[in-house]
XYZ file of C-alpha atoms in Angstrom:
454
model
C 36.946 110.537 66.883
C 38.762 113.784 66.059
C 41.880 114.170 64.008
C 43.812 115.008 67.158
C 42.949 111.761 68.921
C 44.896 109.343 66.782
C 48.145 111.307 66.789
C 47.860 111.329 70.560
C 47.341 107.567 70.588
C 50.343 107.107 68.334
C 52.449 109.318 70.598
C 51.248 107.414 73.656
C 52.223 104.115 72.036
C 55.721 105.447 71.431
C 55.990 106.711 74.993
C 54.801 103.386 76.417
C 57.354 101.544 74.341
C 60.050 103.911 75.567
C 58.863 103.587 79.157
C 59.101 99.811 78.990
C 62.834 100.181 78.553
C 63.317 102.613 81.381
C 64.485 101.469 84.804
C 62.190 101.125 87.761
C 64.353 103.491 89.794
C 63.760 107.206 89.882
C 65.939 109.445 87.690
C 68.819 111.444 89.027
C 67.821 114.041 91.559
C 64.616 112.238 92.533
C 64.027 110.300 95.762
C 64.435 106.557 95.536
C 61.189 105.976 97.399
C 58.227 108.152 98.195
C 57.204 108.887 101.737
C 54.312 106.521 102.405
C 52.249 108.989 104.415
C 52.337 112.668 103.497
C 48.876 113.818 104.567
C 47.032 112.674 107.685
C 43.749 110.829 107.172
C 40.522 112.813 107.372
C 39.236 113.488 110.912
C 37.277 110.502 112.226
C 36.345 111.273 115.827
C 34.300 114.462 116.021
C 33.616 113.946 119.742
C 37.302 113.597 120.590
C 38.526 116.683 122.516
C 41.581 116.877 120.231
C 39.498 116.906 117.045
C 39.642 120.709 116.491
C 43.447 120.701 116.932
C 43.765 117.760 114.553
C 41.670 119.478 111.911
C 43.718 122.662 112.174
C 47.019 120.770 112.056
C 45.897 118.768 109.040
C 44.834 121.914 107.188
C 48.164 123.594 107.996
C 50.061 120.581 106.687
C 47.963 120.531 103.547
C 48.853 124.166 102.804
C 52.510 123.433 103.627
C 52.586 125.646 106.714
C 54.843 123.161 108.455
C 55.752 125.265 111.479
C 52.092 125.769 112.418
C 51.296 122.112 111.733
C 54.143 120.950 113.990
C 52.974 123.156 116.874
C 49.359 121.968 116.587
C 50.305 118.280 116.438
C 52.565 118.821 119.449
C 49.658 120.354 121.365
C 47.573 117.220 120.719
C 50.060 115.003 122.549
C 50.709 117.567 125.285
C 47.122 118.603 126.016
C 45.262 115.395 125.108
C 47.576 112.438 125.817
C 44.590 110.043 125.903
C 43.159 111.187 122.571
C 42.750 108.637 119.805
C 44.650 111.070 117.591
C 47.756 111.161 119.816
C 49.640 107.994 118.677
C 49.895 109.195 115.092
C 50.109 112.904 115.978
C 53.721 112.211 117.035
C 54.543 111.011 113.547
C 52.863 113.997 111.896
C 54.612 116.412 114.226
C 57.927 114.840 113.235
C 57.029 114.924 109.553
C 56.137 118.618 109.720
C 59.356 119.455 111.592
C 61.388 117.518 109.019
C 59.787 119.515 106.223
C 60.765 122.833 107.814
C 64.375 121.923 107.018
C 66.075 123.265 110.141
C 68.598 121.076 111.959
C 67.139 121.753 115.405
C 63.648 121.029 114.115
C 64.865 117.733 112.683
C 66.383 116.780 116.043
C 63.056 117.573 117.725
C 61.397 115.406 115.068
C 63.619 112.470 116.045
C 62.581 112.992 119.671
C 58.905 112.778 118.680
C 59.539 109.574 116.743
C 61.434 108.056 119.671
C 58.477 108.891 121.927
C 56.071 107.236 119.505
C 58.226 104.093 119.365
C 58.333 103.866 123.154
C 54.710 104.720 123.962
C 52.702 103.657 120.905
C 54.412 100.680 119.227
C 51.163 99.773 117.456
C 50.474 103.195 115.947
C 49.346 103.053 112.331
C 52.317 105.157 111.230
C 55.020 103.177 113.043
C 56.625 101.661 109.938
C 56.559 104.995 108.145
C 58.115 106.495 111.278
C 61.179 104.246 111.060
C 61.775 105.272 107.469
C 61.274 108.947 108.326
C 63.761 108.702 111.188
C 66.348 107.234 108.822
C 65.755 109.999 106.299
C 66.148 112.648 108.979
C 69.388 111.126 110.253
C 70.666 110.976 106.693
C 69.991 114.684 106.205
C 71.586 115.540 109.536
C 74.611 113.433 108.626
C 74.917 115.210 105.298
C 75.084 118.488 107.223
C 77.870 117.278 109.489
C 76.105 115.604 112.441
C 78.578 112.844 113.316
C 76.223 111.022 115.671
C 73.549 110.812 112.976
C 76.190 109.700 110.468
C 77.233 106.831 112.720
C 73.611 105.714 113.125
C 73.033 105.836 109.369
C 76.158 103.788 108.747
C 75.098 101.148 111.286
C 71.654 100.877 109.658
C 73.186 100.591 106.194
C 75.592 97.893 107.345
C 72.658 95.900 108.763
C 70.943 96.169 105.381
C 74.044 94.717 103.705
C 73.858 91.519 105.751
C 72.080 88.452 104.441
C 69.306 86.806 106.376
C 66.817 89.670 106.610
C 63.287 88.214 106.304
C 61.444 89.097 103.100
C 59.584 92.379 103.309
C 60.964 93.317 106.725
C 61.804 97.040 107.037
C 62.772 97.172 103.367
C 62.011 100.893 102.963
C 64.001 101.726 106.067
C 66.975 99.778 104.700
C 66.761 101.623 101.400
C 66.534 104.962 103.192
C 69.652 104.092 105.202
C 71.626 103.054 102.126
C 70.494 106.125 100.223
C 71.486 108.421 103.067
C 74.897 106.782 103.356
C 75.507 107.066 99.606
C 74.891 110.828 99.836
C 77.320 111.412 102.682
C 80.331 111.819 100.396
C 83.885 110.618 100.635
C 83.021 107.289 99.004
C 82.112 105.859 102.420
C 78.865 104.341 101.115
C 80.398 102.370 98.261
C 81.838 99.477 100.322
C 78.485 98.969 102.063
C 76.600 99.116 98.760
C 79.027 96.585 97.338
C 78.268 94.242 100.236
C 74.546 94.616 99.534
C 75.178 93.730 95.900
C 77.184 90.684 96.971
C 74.087 89.213 98.606
C 72.454 86.340 96.749
C 69.315 85.686 98.781
C 66.101 86.124 96.813
C 64.625 88.490 99.404
C 67.334 91.077 98.777
C 66.707 91.381 95.010
C 64.675 94.580 95.285
C 67.228 96.078 97.659
C 69.992 95.200 95.186
C 68.091 96.923 92.363
C 68.038 100.145 94.341
C 71.660 99.705 95.359
C 72.601 99.561 91.669
C 71.157 103.029 91.162
C 72.967 104.354 94.238
C 76.261 102.955 92.968
C 75.678 104.533 89.540
C 75.406 107.976 91.146
C 78.990 107.759 92.388
C 80.343 108.211 88.852
C 83.784 106.763 89.564
C 85.861 104.043 87.851
C 85.320 101.921 90.971
C 81.526 102.248 90.796
C 81.654 101.458 87.081
C 83.558 98.253 87.825
C 80.973 97.287 90.439
C 78.157 97.749 87.911
C 79.991 95.527 85.436
C 80.347 92.760 88.013
C 76.664 93.013 88.865
C 75.665 92.883 85.193
C 77.694 89.715 84.756
C 77.000 87.864 87.968
C 73.834 88.875 89.809
C 71.297 86.010 89.909
C 68.378 88.391 89.304
C 67.742 89.325 85.669
C 66.147 92.614 86.746
C 69.210 93.590 88.773
C 71.493 92.738 85.855
C 69.332 94.818 83.510
C 69.476 97.821 85.821
C 73.262 97.561 85.984
C 73.502 97.581 82.176
C 71.121 100.517 81.956
C 73.028 102.692 84.415
C 76.367 101.854 82.797
C 75.179 103.874 79.800
C 75.519 107.036 81.896
C 79.249 106.676 82.478
C 80.325 107.692 78.981
C 83.600 105.780 79.200
C 85.061 103.619 76.471
C 85.308 100.774 78.990
C 81.565 100.842 79.717
C 80.766 100.958 75.992
C 82.973 97.939 75.337
C 81.242 96.096 78.159
C 77.780 96.848 76.746
C 78.935 95.573 73.349
C 80.259 92.422 75.021
C 76.856 91.819 76.615
C 75.249 92.140 73.190
C 77.706 89.658 71.651
C 77.864 87.021 74.345
C 74.819 87.057 76.630
C 72.173 84.380 76.208
C 69.615 86.543 78.043
C 67.538 88.261 75.335
C 65.986 90.777 77.729
C 69.434 91.773 78.944
C 70.564 92.201 75.346
C 67.532 94.398 74.627
C 68.448 96.515 77.628
C 71.976 96.741 76.239
C 70.592 98.052 72.930
C 68.768 100.750 74.862
C 71.957 101.510 76.784
C 73.787 101.988 73.467
C 71.162 104.517 72.390
C 71.786 106.566 75.568
C 75.560 106.234 75.741
C 77.290 109.598 75.146
C 80.306 108.063 73.402
C 80.002 108.908 69.649
C 80.992 105.351 68.766
C 77.830 104.068 70.482
C 75.618 105.354 67.660
C 77.734 103.540 65.081
C 77.403 100.352 67.135
C 73.646 100.853 67.370
C 73.397 101.194 63.593
C 75.393 98.002 63.249
C 72.697 96.167 65.169
C 69.971 97.739 63.042
C 71.731 96.499 59.893
C 71.481 92.853 60.881
C 74.156 90.374 59.784
C 72.882 87.527 61.945
C 71.375 89.786 64.630
C 68.046 88.491 66.076
C 65.032 90.331 64.680
C 63.963 91.531 68.132
C 67.303 93.305 68.648
C 67.219 94.847 65.184
C 63.715 96.188 65.866
C 64.828 97.694 69.179
C 67.815 99.332 67.515
C 65.591 100.805 64.799
C 63.144 102.107 67.381
C 65.830 103.872 69.425
C 67.525 105.338 66.356
C 64.150 106.747 65.326
C 63.628 108.217 68.784
C 66.598 110.524 68.237
C 64.465 112.461 65.756
C 67.412 114.027 63.907
C 67.643 114.507 60.117
C 70.719 112.257 60.125
C 68.949 109.395 61.893
C 65.947 109.726 59.549
C 68.183 109.649 56.475
C 69.900 106.543 57.813
C 66.595 104.745 58.443
C 65.274 105.631 54.978
C 68.452 104.206 53.489
C 68.093 101.046 55.566
C 64.506 100.686 54.330
C 65.822 100.509 50.770
C 68.458 97.920 51.701
C 66.268 95.431 53.540
C 63.867 92.887 52.047
C 62.270 91.839 55.366
C 58.615 92.974 55.368
C 58.304 93.082 59.164
C 61.467 95.133 59.463
C 60.227 97.503 56.758
C 57.027 98.011 58.773
C 59.108 98.839 61.850
C 61.135 101.337 59.838
C 57.961 102.990 58.566
C 56.625 103.337 62.102
C 59.947 104.660 63.401
C 60.265 107.243 60.624
C 56.701 108.431 61.142
C 57.771 109.853 64.518
C 60.214 112.283 62.913
C 59.222 115.389 61.004
C 60.089 115.600 57.335
C 59.109 112.048 56.369
C 55.457 112.681 55.496
C 55.772 112.495 51.721
C 58.270 109.669 51.936
C 55.525 107.664 53.687
C 53.113 108.436 50.840
C 55.746 107.388 48.322
C 56.092 104.027 50.090
C 52.308 103.635 50.031
C 52.306 104.208 46.281
C 55.207 101.845 45.553
C 53.770 98.650 44.064
C 57.087 96.880 44.683
C 56.587 97.056 48.463
C 54.630 94.414 50.430
C 50.958 95.263 50.848
C 51.122 95.347 54.658
C 54.061 97.767 54.552
C 52.114 100.039 52.202
C 49.095 99.932 54.505
C 51.294 100.831 57.468
C 52.758 103.738 55.509
C 49.230 105.025 54.800
C 48.243 104.692 58.441
C 51.285 106.553 59.732
C 51.040 109.202 57.009
C 47.556 109.902 58.344
C 49.037 110.678 61.760
C 51.384 113.311 60.303
C 50.791 116.768 58.860
C 50.201 115.466 55.325
C 47.327 117.537 53.882
C 44.068 115.632 53.590
C 43.968 116.536 49.892
C 47.100 114.438 49.350
C 45.518 111.469 51.108
C 42.461 111.871 48.895
C 44.729 111.965 45.854
C 46.448 108.798 47.064
C 43.041 107.081 47.132
C 42.456 107.997 43.494
C 45.932 106.835 42.445
C 45.774 103.454 44.199
C 44.051 100.508 42.547
C 44.379 97.821 45.230
C 41.123 97.467 47.195
C 42.841 96.752 50.514
C 44.937 99.909 50.174
C 41.947 102.033 49.228
C 40.112 100.649 52.240
C 43.054 101.739 54.397
C 42.817 105.272 52.984
C 39.109 105.341 53.863
C 39.978 104.420 57.432
C 42.684 107.105 57.578
C 40.252 109.706 56.220
C 37.777 108.743 58.945
C 40.507 109.389 61.528
C 41.052 112.877 60.139
C 37.371 113.805 60.307
C 38.050 117.290 58.918
C 35.917 118.925 56.189
C 38.138 117.715 53.346
C 38.131 114.155 54.707
C 34.343 114.133 55.004
C 34.079 115.515 51.445
C 36.158 112.628 50.116
C 34.230 110.014 52.112
C 30.966 111.426 50.776
C 32.313 111.265 47.227
C 33.367 107.633 47.719
C 30.029 106.715 49.304
C 28.106 108.266 46.396
C 30.167 107.471 43.336
C 32.861 104.831 43.826
C 32.204 101.932 41.445
C 33.326 99.376 44.070
C 30.300 98.450 46.178
C 32.398 97.237 49.142
C 34.351 100.482 49.267
C 31.134 102.496 49.139
C 29.882 100.478 52.108
C 33.109 101.146 54.032
C 32.801 104.876 53.417
C 29.142 104.805 54.504
C 30.101 102.913 57.672
C 32.680 105.533 58.680
C 30.446 108.434 57.712
C 27.979 107.030 60.233
C 30.541 107.787 62.934
C 31.240 111.341 61.824
C 29.874 114.338 63.684
C 29.820 116.438 60.551
C 26.133 117.276 59.746
C 26.852 116.753 56.035
C 27.602 113.110 56.770
C 24.185 112.589 58.323
C 22.517 114.390 55.418
C 24.367 112.242 52.887
C 23.373 109.043 54.662
C 19.744 110.147 54.714
C 19.869 110.857 50.992
C 21.445 107.461 50.261
C 18.774 105.707 52.322
C 16.022 107.614 50.537
C 17.359 107.033 47.043
């Protein structure tokens, strides 16, 4: 394994940890749900008279020539109404027209979808077609089409009512709510609030998405709605999303609410989400609150660890200095290990990690962690080799051998060869020989051959 591999693994671990705290919803500016079907399936009926048109339309769509694709899909239904391609060609014609972006094209797209609904109710793309129609009406409404706006509002109101069977037209409901929330004038907020007032289990996913839509409004009223959801929604996931999106508001009121959640909630996952929300909150006082949770004073270990992680993610000299100071003030070995890992992700802490590794007053596991993370930084291999010579504890020396194997550069191989040949500790020689056997350096193979032959 090359020296580059382990830093990548370490970075991936940090990203995965960060991702676990992120919301399921898409970030601002991104669609709440992806279009299910964006490219027609490969041609399947070579003997069908519409097959050449279908192939041409599919190729045009694939190269994003939407005007040509729309015309070719239209020709399929006009010239070959009995073709096996025709039921879904209506959907793809509508999709291509929608992607052109013109209002008249979008109205023609709705006509194609209406024709599909009337003539081919069992077409494979029917459910996708309902969602597409809602998206198109939402875009038309945003551009001032009052008829489309009324249809979107009716669809959104239906989504706000309880009693919808689980899984039924969920994407279409979301598309309707999303379109309404983009229409401006605050007209979507009352409908979204009615969705969030639902308590049936089947609406939980819809409520999660409604939380994000409410957060985009950025008003004191939407902030109040998010607070009510965070307190009262029966779904833990919905409550967590509400806390997360409150961190975007930047207001003192939202910060006080997040702190209240941390003080009073019995839901540990919600409290962990609140710690993350503190780390994202733009109010300067939020960072002081986050440090308070890292310090402890009766705070559960899991929350302290989360606070330390998110402070470390800031990557600033100030946050690193704070974490190094906290390391010196805490006696908890597990927390020290978390601090070592967090500091390893910021530049400028390389030699501090080596100093921890060499500090006999620190717990052995913390010292081993410091060696491991130092190996993932830009510390020169010569300094790691020097650390091996300075250490006397076998377990720590064994850790250095492992770190040198990860480096796998010329200097690391040199040191492993020296250990394998001359270290007085037989077990450590065997460890070095084991890792040399996994090196691609030709000198490693030569050394092993010489040891075998001696």
